[in-house]
Short mmCIF file of C-alpha atoms in Angstrom, two decimals:
data_model
loop_
_atom_site.label_atom_id
_atom_site.label_comp_id
_atom_site.label_asym_id
_atom_site.label_seq_id
_atom_site.Cartn_x
_atom_site.Cartn_y
_atom_site.Cartn_z
CA MET A 937 148.30 -35.89 154.29
CA SER A 938 145.09 -37.33 153.60
CA LYS A 939 144.60 -40.33 151.19
CA ARG A 940 143.78 -37.89 148.42
CA PRO A 941 147.02 -35.86 147.86
CA VAL A 942 146.42 -32.12 146.92
CA ILE A 943 148.94 -31.30 144.18
CA ALA A 944 149.36 -27.83 142.71
CA ILE A 945 150.08 -27.22 139.00
CA THR A 946 151.40 -23.87 137.49
CA PRO A 947 150.83 -23.71 133.71
CA GLY A 948 153.70 -21.34 133.25
CA GLU A 949 154.01 -18.85 130.37
CA PRO A 950 150.34 -17.76 129.43
CA ALA A 951 151.14 -17.25 125.80
CA GLY A 952 152.81 -20.71 125.67
CA ILE A 953 151.61 -24.33 125.51
CA GLY A 954 151.07 -24.76 129.29
CA PRO A 955 147.46 -23.50 129.37
CA ASP A 956 146.60 -25.76 126.34
CA LEU A 957 147.99 -28.67 128.29
CA MET A 958 145.70 -28.00 131.17
CA ALA A 959 142.76 -27.98 128.77
CA ALA A 960 143.78 -31.32 127.01
CA LEU A 961 144.79 -33.43 130.08
CA GLU A 962 142.78 -36.03 131.79
CA TYR A 963 143.05 -35.93 135.62
CA ASP A 964 143.32 -38.80 138.03
CA ASP A 965 140.22 -39.25 140.20
CA ASP A 966 142.18 -40.03 143.32
CA VAL A 967 144.27 -36.78 143.39
CA ASP A 968 142.98 -33.24 143.99
CA TRP A 969 144.77 -31.22 141.39
CA VAL A 970 144.85 -27.50 141.94
CA CYS A 971 145.70 -25.45 138.88
CA ILE A 972 147.02 -21.90 139.91
CA ALA A 973 146.18 -19.68 136.96
CA ASP A 974 143.73 -17.24 135.37
CA PRO A 975 140.38 -18.90 134.83
CA ASP A 976 139.64 -16.79 131.76
CA LEU A 977 142.92 -17.90 130.30
CA LEU A 978 142.02 -21.71 130.73
CA ASP A 979 138.58 -21.06 129.44
CA ASP A 980 139.96 -19.37 126.33
CA ARG A 981 142.30 -22.20 125.53
CA ALA A 982 139.59 -24.86 126.26
CA ARG A 983 137.26 -22.99 123.64
CA LEU A 984 140.07 -22.95 121.14
CA ARG A 985 140.10 -26.71 121.47
CA GLY A 986 136.38 -26.90 120.92
CA ARG A 987 135.63 -28.12 124.53
CA GLN A 988 134.22 -26.78 127.55
CA ARG A 989 135.84 -27.62 130.87
CA HIS A 990 134.35 -26.78 134.26
CA TRP A 991 136.94 -25.71 136.84
CA PRO A 992 135.38 -25.29 140.30
CA ARG A 993 137.18 -22.70 142.57
CA TYR A 994 139.75 -24.31 144.80
CA ALA A 995 138.96 -24.64 148.46
CA PRO A 996 140.14 -27.18 150.99
CA GLY A 997 137.97 -30.33 150.60
CA VAL A 998 137.10 -29.57 146.94
CA HIS A 999 137.73 -32.96 145.32
CA GLY A 1000 139.07 -33.39 141.69
CA PRO A 1001 140.62 -30.68 139.51
CA SER A 1002 140.04 -27.09 140.56
CA ILE A 1003 141.40 -23.65 139.99
CA LEU A 1004 143.07 -21.24 142.38
CA PRO A 1005 142.60 -17.89 140.50
CA VAL A 1006 145.38 -15.47 139.84
CA ALA A 1007 144.69 -12.60 137.39
CA LEU A 1008 146.74 -11.80 134.27
CA ALA A 1009 147.64 -8.23 133.74
CA HIS A 1010 146.71 -8.50 129.93
CA ARG A 1011 144.63 -11.06 128.38
CA ALA A 1012 147.31 -13.60 126.82
CA VAL A 1013 147.46 -14.05 123.01
CA PRO A 1014 148.67 -17.56 122.14
CA GLY A 1015 152.25 -17.34 120.82
CA VAL A 1016 152.62 -13.77 121.62
CA LEU A 1017 154.89 -12.84 124.59
CA ASP A 1018 153.91 -9.99 126.83
CA PRO A 1019 156.45 -8.68 129.57
CA ALA A 1020 153.43 -7.26 131.42
CA ASN A 1021 152.28 -10.82 132.44
CA ALA A 1022 155.65 -11.67 133.84
CA ASP A 1023 154.45 -10.79 137.28
CA TYR A 1024 151.57 -13.13 136.84
CA VAL A 1025 153.80 -16.15 136.09
CA LEU A 1026 155.97 -15.32 139.21
CA SER A 1027 152.82 -14.78 141.33
CA CYS A 1028 151.49 -18.18 140.55
CA LEU A 1029 154.86 -19.81 141.43
CA ARG A 1030 155.02 -17.83 144.70
CA ARG A 1031 151.44 -19.00 145.58
CA ALA A 1032 152.22 -22.58 144.78
CA THR A 1033 155.49 -22.53 146.81
CA GLU A 1034 153.83 -20.99 149.83
CA GLY A 1035 151.10 -23.76 149.73
CA CYS A 1036 153.75 -26.48 149.50
CA LEU A 1037 155.78 -25.09 152.26
CA ALA A 1038 152.69 -24.74 154.44
CA GLY A 1039 151.67 -28.29 153.81
CA GLU A 1040 148.69 -27.12 151.89
CA PHE A 1041 149.95 -28.85 148.76
CA ALA A 1042 151.72 -32.23 148.68
CA ALA A 1043 153.78 -31.53 145.54
CA LEU A 1044 154.22 -29.02 142.70
CA VAL A 1045 154.06 -29.63 138.97
CA THR A 1046 155.22 -26.77 136.82
CA GLY A 1047 154.58 -25.92 133.11
CA PRO A 1048 157.31 -24.31 130.99
CA VAL A 1049 158.11 -20.55 131.51
CA HIS A 1050 159.92 -18.19 129.21
CA LYS A 1051 163.04 -16.92 130.95
CA ALA A 1052 163.80 -14.13 128.48
CA VAL A 1053 160.47 -12.28 128.63
CA ILE A 1054 160.59 -12.48 132.58
CA ASN A 1055 163.94 -10.90 132.51
CA GLU A 1056 162.82 -8.29 129.98
CA ALA A 1057 160.17 -7.29 132.47
CA GLY A 1058 162.79 -6.42 134.86
CA TYR A 1059 162.93 -9.56 136.97
CA ALA A 1060 166.30 -11.49 137.58
CA PHE A 1061 165.13 -15.04 136.81
CA THR A 1062 167.46 -17.86 135.81
CA GLY A 1063 164.83 -20.79 136.16
CA HIS A 1064 162.34 -22.56 138.16
CA THR A 1065 165.12 -24.52 140.11
CA GLU A 1066 166.92 -21.43 141.45
CA PHE A 1067 163.54 -19.60 142.12
CA LEU A 1068 162.10 -22.36 144.19
CA ALA A 1069 165.37 -22.92 146.06
CA HIS A 1070 165.46 -19.16 146.93
CA ALA A 1071 161.69 -19.05 147.94
CA ALA A 1072 162.25 -22.31 150.08
CA GLY A 1073 165.24 -20.95 151.87
CA VAL A 1074 167.34 -23.96 150.62
CA ALA A 1075 171.14 -23.29 149.95
CA GLU A 1076 171.65 -26.42 147.67
CA VAL A 1077 169.30 -28.02 145.32
CA VAL A 1078 169.84 -30.56 142.43
CA MET A 1079 168.27 -30.62 139.02
CA MET A 1080 167.63 -34.13 137.71
CA LEU A 1081 165.87 -35.12 134.64
CA VAL A 1082 164.15 -38.56 134.23
CA ALA A 1083 163.10 -40.38 131.14
CA GLY A 1084 161.97 -43.98 131.90
CA SER A 1085 164.75 -45.63 133.84
CA LEU A 1086 167.34 -43.05 132.86
CA ARG A 1087 168.02 -40.35 135.57
CA VAL A 1088 170.60 -37.53 134.94
CA ALA A 1089 171.44 -35.10 137.68
CA LEU A 1090 173.52 -31.85 137.06
CA VAL A 1091 176.07 -30.26 139.15
CA THR A 1092 175.74 -26.93 137.42
CA THR A 1093 172.52 -25.73 135.72
CA HIS A 1094 171.85 -22.44 133.90
CA VAL A 1095 175.30 -21.01 133.73
CA SER A 1096 177.55 -20.14 130.73
CA LEU A 1097 180.04 -22.90 129.64
CA ALA A 1098 182.87 -20.58 130.51
CA SER A 1099 181.65 -20.34 134.11
CA VAL A 1100 181.38 -24.17 134.60
CA PRO A 1101 184.94 -25.09 135.70
CA ALA A 1102 185.02 -22.55 138.55
CA ALA A 1103 181.53 -23.59 139.69
CA ILE A 1104 182.45 -27.18 140.07
CA THR A 1105 183.98 -27.11 143.58
CA GLY A 1106 184.56 -29.80 146.19
CA ALA A 1107 181.80 -28.30 148.45
CA ARG A 1108 179.29 -28.36 145.57
CA LEU A 1109 180.18 -31.84 144.56
CA ASP A 1110 179.77 -33.06 148.33
CA ALA A 1111 176.37 -31.42 148.62
CA VAL A 1112 175.14 -32.72 145.22
CA LEU A 1113 176.17 -36.27 145.81
CA GLY A 1114 174.59 -36.13 149.36
CA ILE A 1115 171.28 -34.68 148.08
CA LEU A 1116 171.18 -37.19 145.06
CA ASP A 1117 172.00 -40.22 147.16
CA ALA A 1118 169.31 -39.28 149.74
CA ALA A 1119 166.64 -38.49 147.07
CA LEU A 1120 167.22 -41.71 145.12
CA MET A 1121 166.75 -43.73 148.47
CA ARG A 1122 163.78 -41.81 149.82
CA ASP A 1123 161.86 -40.60 146.80
CA PHE A 1124 162.69 -43.32 144.21
CA GLY A 1125 162.84 -46.27 146.77
CA ILE A 1126 166.34 -47.48 145.72
CA ALA A 1127 168.04 -49.12 148.70
CA ARG A 1128 171.67 -48.44 147.88
CA PRO A 1129 171.91 -46.29 144.60
CA ALA A 1130 174.89 -46.39 142.31
CA ILE A 1131 175.74 -42.94 140.92
CA ALA A 1132 177.93 -42.67 137.82
CA VAL A 1133 180.06 -39.43 138.21
CA LEU A 1134 181.07 -37.97 134.81
CA GLY A 1135 184.38 -36.21 134.25
CA LEU A 1136 184.39 -32.67 133.05
CA ASN A 1137 186.98 -32.88 130.29
CA PRO A 1138 187.21 -35.06 127.29
CA HIS A 1139 188.31 -38.65 128.40
CA ALA A 1140 187.92 -37.38 131.98
CA GLY A 1141 191.09 -35.34 131.69
CA GLU A 1142 193.31 -38.17 130.14
CA GLY A 1143 195.29 -38.35 133.35
CA GLY A 1144 195.83 -34.51 133.53
CA HIS A 1145 196.70 -33.94 129.92
CA LEU A 1146 193.34 -32.58 129.06
CA GLY A 1147 192.66 -30.70 132.31
CA ARG A 1148 193.15 -31.31 136.03
CA GLU A 1149 189.69 -30.80 137.35
CA GLU A 1150 189.28 -34.62 137.66
CA ILE A 1151 192.46 -35.05 139.60
CA ASP A 1152 192.20 -31.98 141.73
CA VAL A 1153 188.36 -31.72 142.41
CA ILE A 1154 186.17 -34.54 141.00
CA THR A 1155 188.10 -37.66 142.19
CA PRO A 1156 188.63 -36.34 145.73
CA ALA A 1157 184.84 -35.66 145.94
CA VAL A 1158 184.15 -39.21 144.78
CA VAL A 1159 186.49 -40.57 147.42
CA ARG A 1160 184.74 -38.52 150.14
CA ALA A 1161 181.47 -39.77 149.04
CA GLN A 1162 182.37 -43.38 149.09
CA ALA A 1163 183.72 -42.77 152.70
CA ARG A 1164 180.29 -41.47 153.55
CA GLY A 1165 178.62 -44.69 152.30
CA ILE A 1166 177.55 -43.39 148.92
CA ARG A 1167 178.12 -45.73 145.96
CA ALA A 1168 179.71 -42.99 143.71
CA ILE A 1169 181.67 -44.33 140.69
CA GLY A 1170 184.02 -42.30 138.63
CA PRO A 1171 185.03 -39.93 137.10
CA ILE A 1172 183.77 -41.56 134.00
CA PRO A 1173 184.48 -40.14 130.48
CA ALA A 1174 181.03 -38.78 129.32
CA ASP A 1175 181.47 -40.12 125.73
CA THR A 1176 181.12 -43.70 127.05
CA ALA A 1177 178.93 -43.25 130.11
CA PHE A 1178 175.63 -43.62 128.39
CA ILE A 1179 176.26 -46.87 126.64
CA PRO A 1180 173.73 -49.54 127.75
CA ALA A 1181 176.24 -51.82 129.27
CA ARG A 1182 177.39 -49.01 131.79
CA LEU A 1183 173.86 -47.80 132.37
CA ALA A 1184 172.72 -51.12 133.37
CA HIS A 1185 174.80 -50.86 136.52
CA VAL A 1186 173.88 -47.44 137.73
CA ASP A 1187 170.81 -45.78 139.06
CA ALA A 1188 171.80 -42.17 138.07
CA VAL A 1189 174.30 -40.21 136.15
CA LEU A 1190 175.72 -36.99 137.62
CA ALA A 1191 176.81 -34.63 134.79
CA MET A 1192 179.02 -31.71 135.30
CA TYR A 1193 176.96 -29.25 133.29
CA HIS A 1194 173.58 -28.84 131.49
CA ASP A 1195 174.43 -29.84 127.93
CA GLN A 1196 176.77 -32.65 128.91
CA GLY A 1197 173.98 -34.97 130.09
CA LEU A 1198 170.68 -33.48 128.91
CA PRO A 1199 171.11 -33.91 125.10
CA VAL A 1200 171.38 -37.77 125.75
CA LEU A 1201 168.31 -37.86 127.95
CA LYS A 1202 166.33 -35.89 125.69
CA ALA A 1203 167.31 -38.09 122.71
CA HIS A 1204 166.40 -41.06 124.89
CA GLY A 1205 163.05 -39.93 126.07
CA PHE A 1206 161.92 -36.61 124.71
CA GLY A 1207 158.17 -36.03 125.10
CA GLY A 1208 158.03 -38.26 128.05
CA GLY A 1209 160.83 -36.89 130.24
CA VAL A 1210 160.34 -34.88 133.41
CA ASN A 1211 162.61 -32.46 135.46
CA VAL A 1212 162.68 -33.06 139.30
CA THR A 1213 164.25 -30.66 141.76
CA LEU A 1214 165.95 -32.55 144.57
CA GLY A 1215 166.69 -30.94 147.83
CA LEU A 1216 163.54 -28.98 148.28
CA PRO A 1217 161.31 -29.57 151.36
CA PHE A 1218 158.49 -30.88 148.82
CA PRO A 1219 158.42 -32.68 145.58
CA ARG A 1220 158.67 -30.48 142.44
CA ILE A 1221 158.38 -31.98 138.93
CA SER A 1222 158.21 -30.16 135.62
CA VAL A 1223 157.98 -30.90 131.94
CA ASP A 1224 161.15 -31.35 130.08
CA HIS A 1225 160.06 -29.14 127.12
CA GLY A 1226 159.78 -25.27 126.51
CA THR A 1227 156.84 -22.99 125.96
CA ALA A 1228 156.21 -24.08 122.41
CA LEU A 1229 154.88 -20.69 121.34
CA ASP A 1230 154.38 -21.93 117.76
CA ARG A 1231 151.92 -24.58 119.06
CA ALA A 1232 150.00 -22.61 121.51
CA GLY A 1233 146.28 -22.31 120.72
CA THR A 1234 146.53 -24.41 117.55
CA GLY A 1235 145.27 -27.74 119.06
CA ARG A 1236 148.75 -29.29 118.32
CA VAL A 1237 149.39 -30.52 121.89
CA ASP A 1238 151.50 -33.46 123.15
CA THR A 1239 150.65 -34.07 126.81
CA GLY A 1240 153.17 -36.85 127.22
CA SER A 1241 155.66 -35.01 129.36
CA MET A 1242 152.99 -33.25 131.60
CA ALA A 1243 151.22 -36.49 132.13
CA SER A 1244 154.49 -38.07 133.16
CA ALA A 1245 155.27 -35.11 135.54
CA MET A 1246 151.79 -35.54 137.14
CA ALA A 1247 152.18 -39.23 137.52
CA LEU A 1248 155.64 -38.82 139.22
CA ALA A 1249 154.27 -36.01 141.47
CA LYS A 1250 151.65 -38.42 142.65
CA ALA A 1251 154.10 -41.09 143.40
CA LEU A 1252 156.61 -38.82 145.07
CA ALA A 1253 153.95 -37.08 147.23
CA SER A 1254 153.01 -40.54 148.45
CA ARG A 1255 156.44 -41.27 149.52
CA HIS A 1256 157.00 -37.92 151.21
CA ALA A 1257 153.89 -38.54 153.29
CA GLY A 1258 155.45 -41.63 154.76
CA PRO A 1259 153.48 -44.82 155.75
#
């Protein structure tokens, strides 16, 4: 990779806040940012903000922010979802993924998508994480959110609560702990990371009285991880895992399901947190908020999470490139 990383950005749902973020952001001079989007969409949102932004067309060697055009099916109205534009959202993601896999882009930053409208259009879509894993041909990936020094990874992601226990298998835990440990070392520069593994049940099962998942599945996985040289600790009761005294001694927390760990992280750093997909052959970082349909086109834009995602993408792209 050249000294100037080329990083792709997909703004996400065209009726949402993503295009507004593209118009409001400031872009680092030492990165070539490539926004994969409809040029008219970005121009429309820039005009709503009372500003003009010149986006040169992307081509290898074009420095600074540029645009790789993908056409909308229908002109987007801020705040109004249109299933006809679902294919546009997925086409932007496909082009970005292809570029990352080919080495054209050093990393991918994604804006928020609206899962329901994509599914309404007839596409089976559970989220960025699953889409990118499938596109990259990767069997196992890990979703991790980062807010400052707090890192929370997930064993399961977008599944119903009723489906969680069956999805927490020894094989899945083995894979997640391996991916998380490797990423913390390679991407975050932590020599020997400590990972706090949460229990599934209240009080981590209370010795089997509140469930046996800790005894039958989670503890054996922690022991296997330790035998592989991973500093896994647990299972720890989720209700005390996030107190500062405990967090001071760990580099990441591994939660069993989405709403076990993420409410704490978002309360800790909402607006500046980011979502990182671990296990892909390229860095992917996303904002930690939704499409904010009510704010699209109004000028009420908070760029904090997107700016954090772009800063982390730049850092991870550098580490992936090696010395």
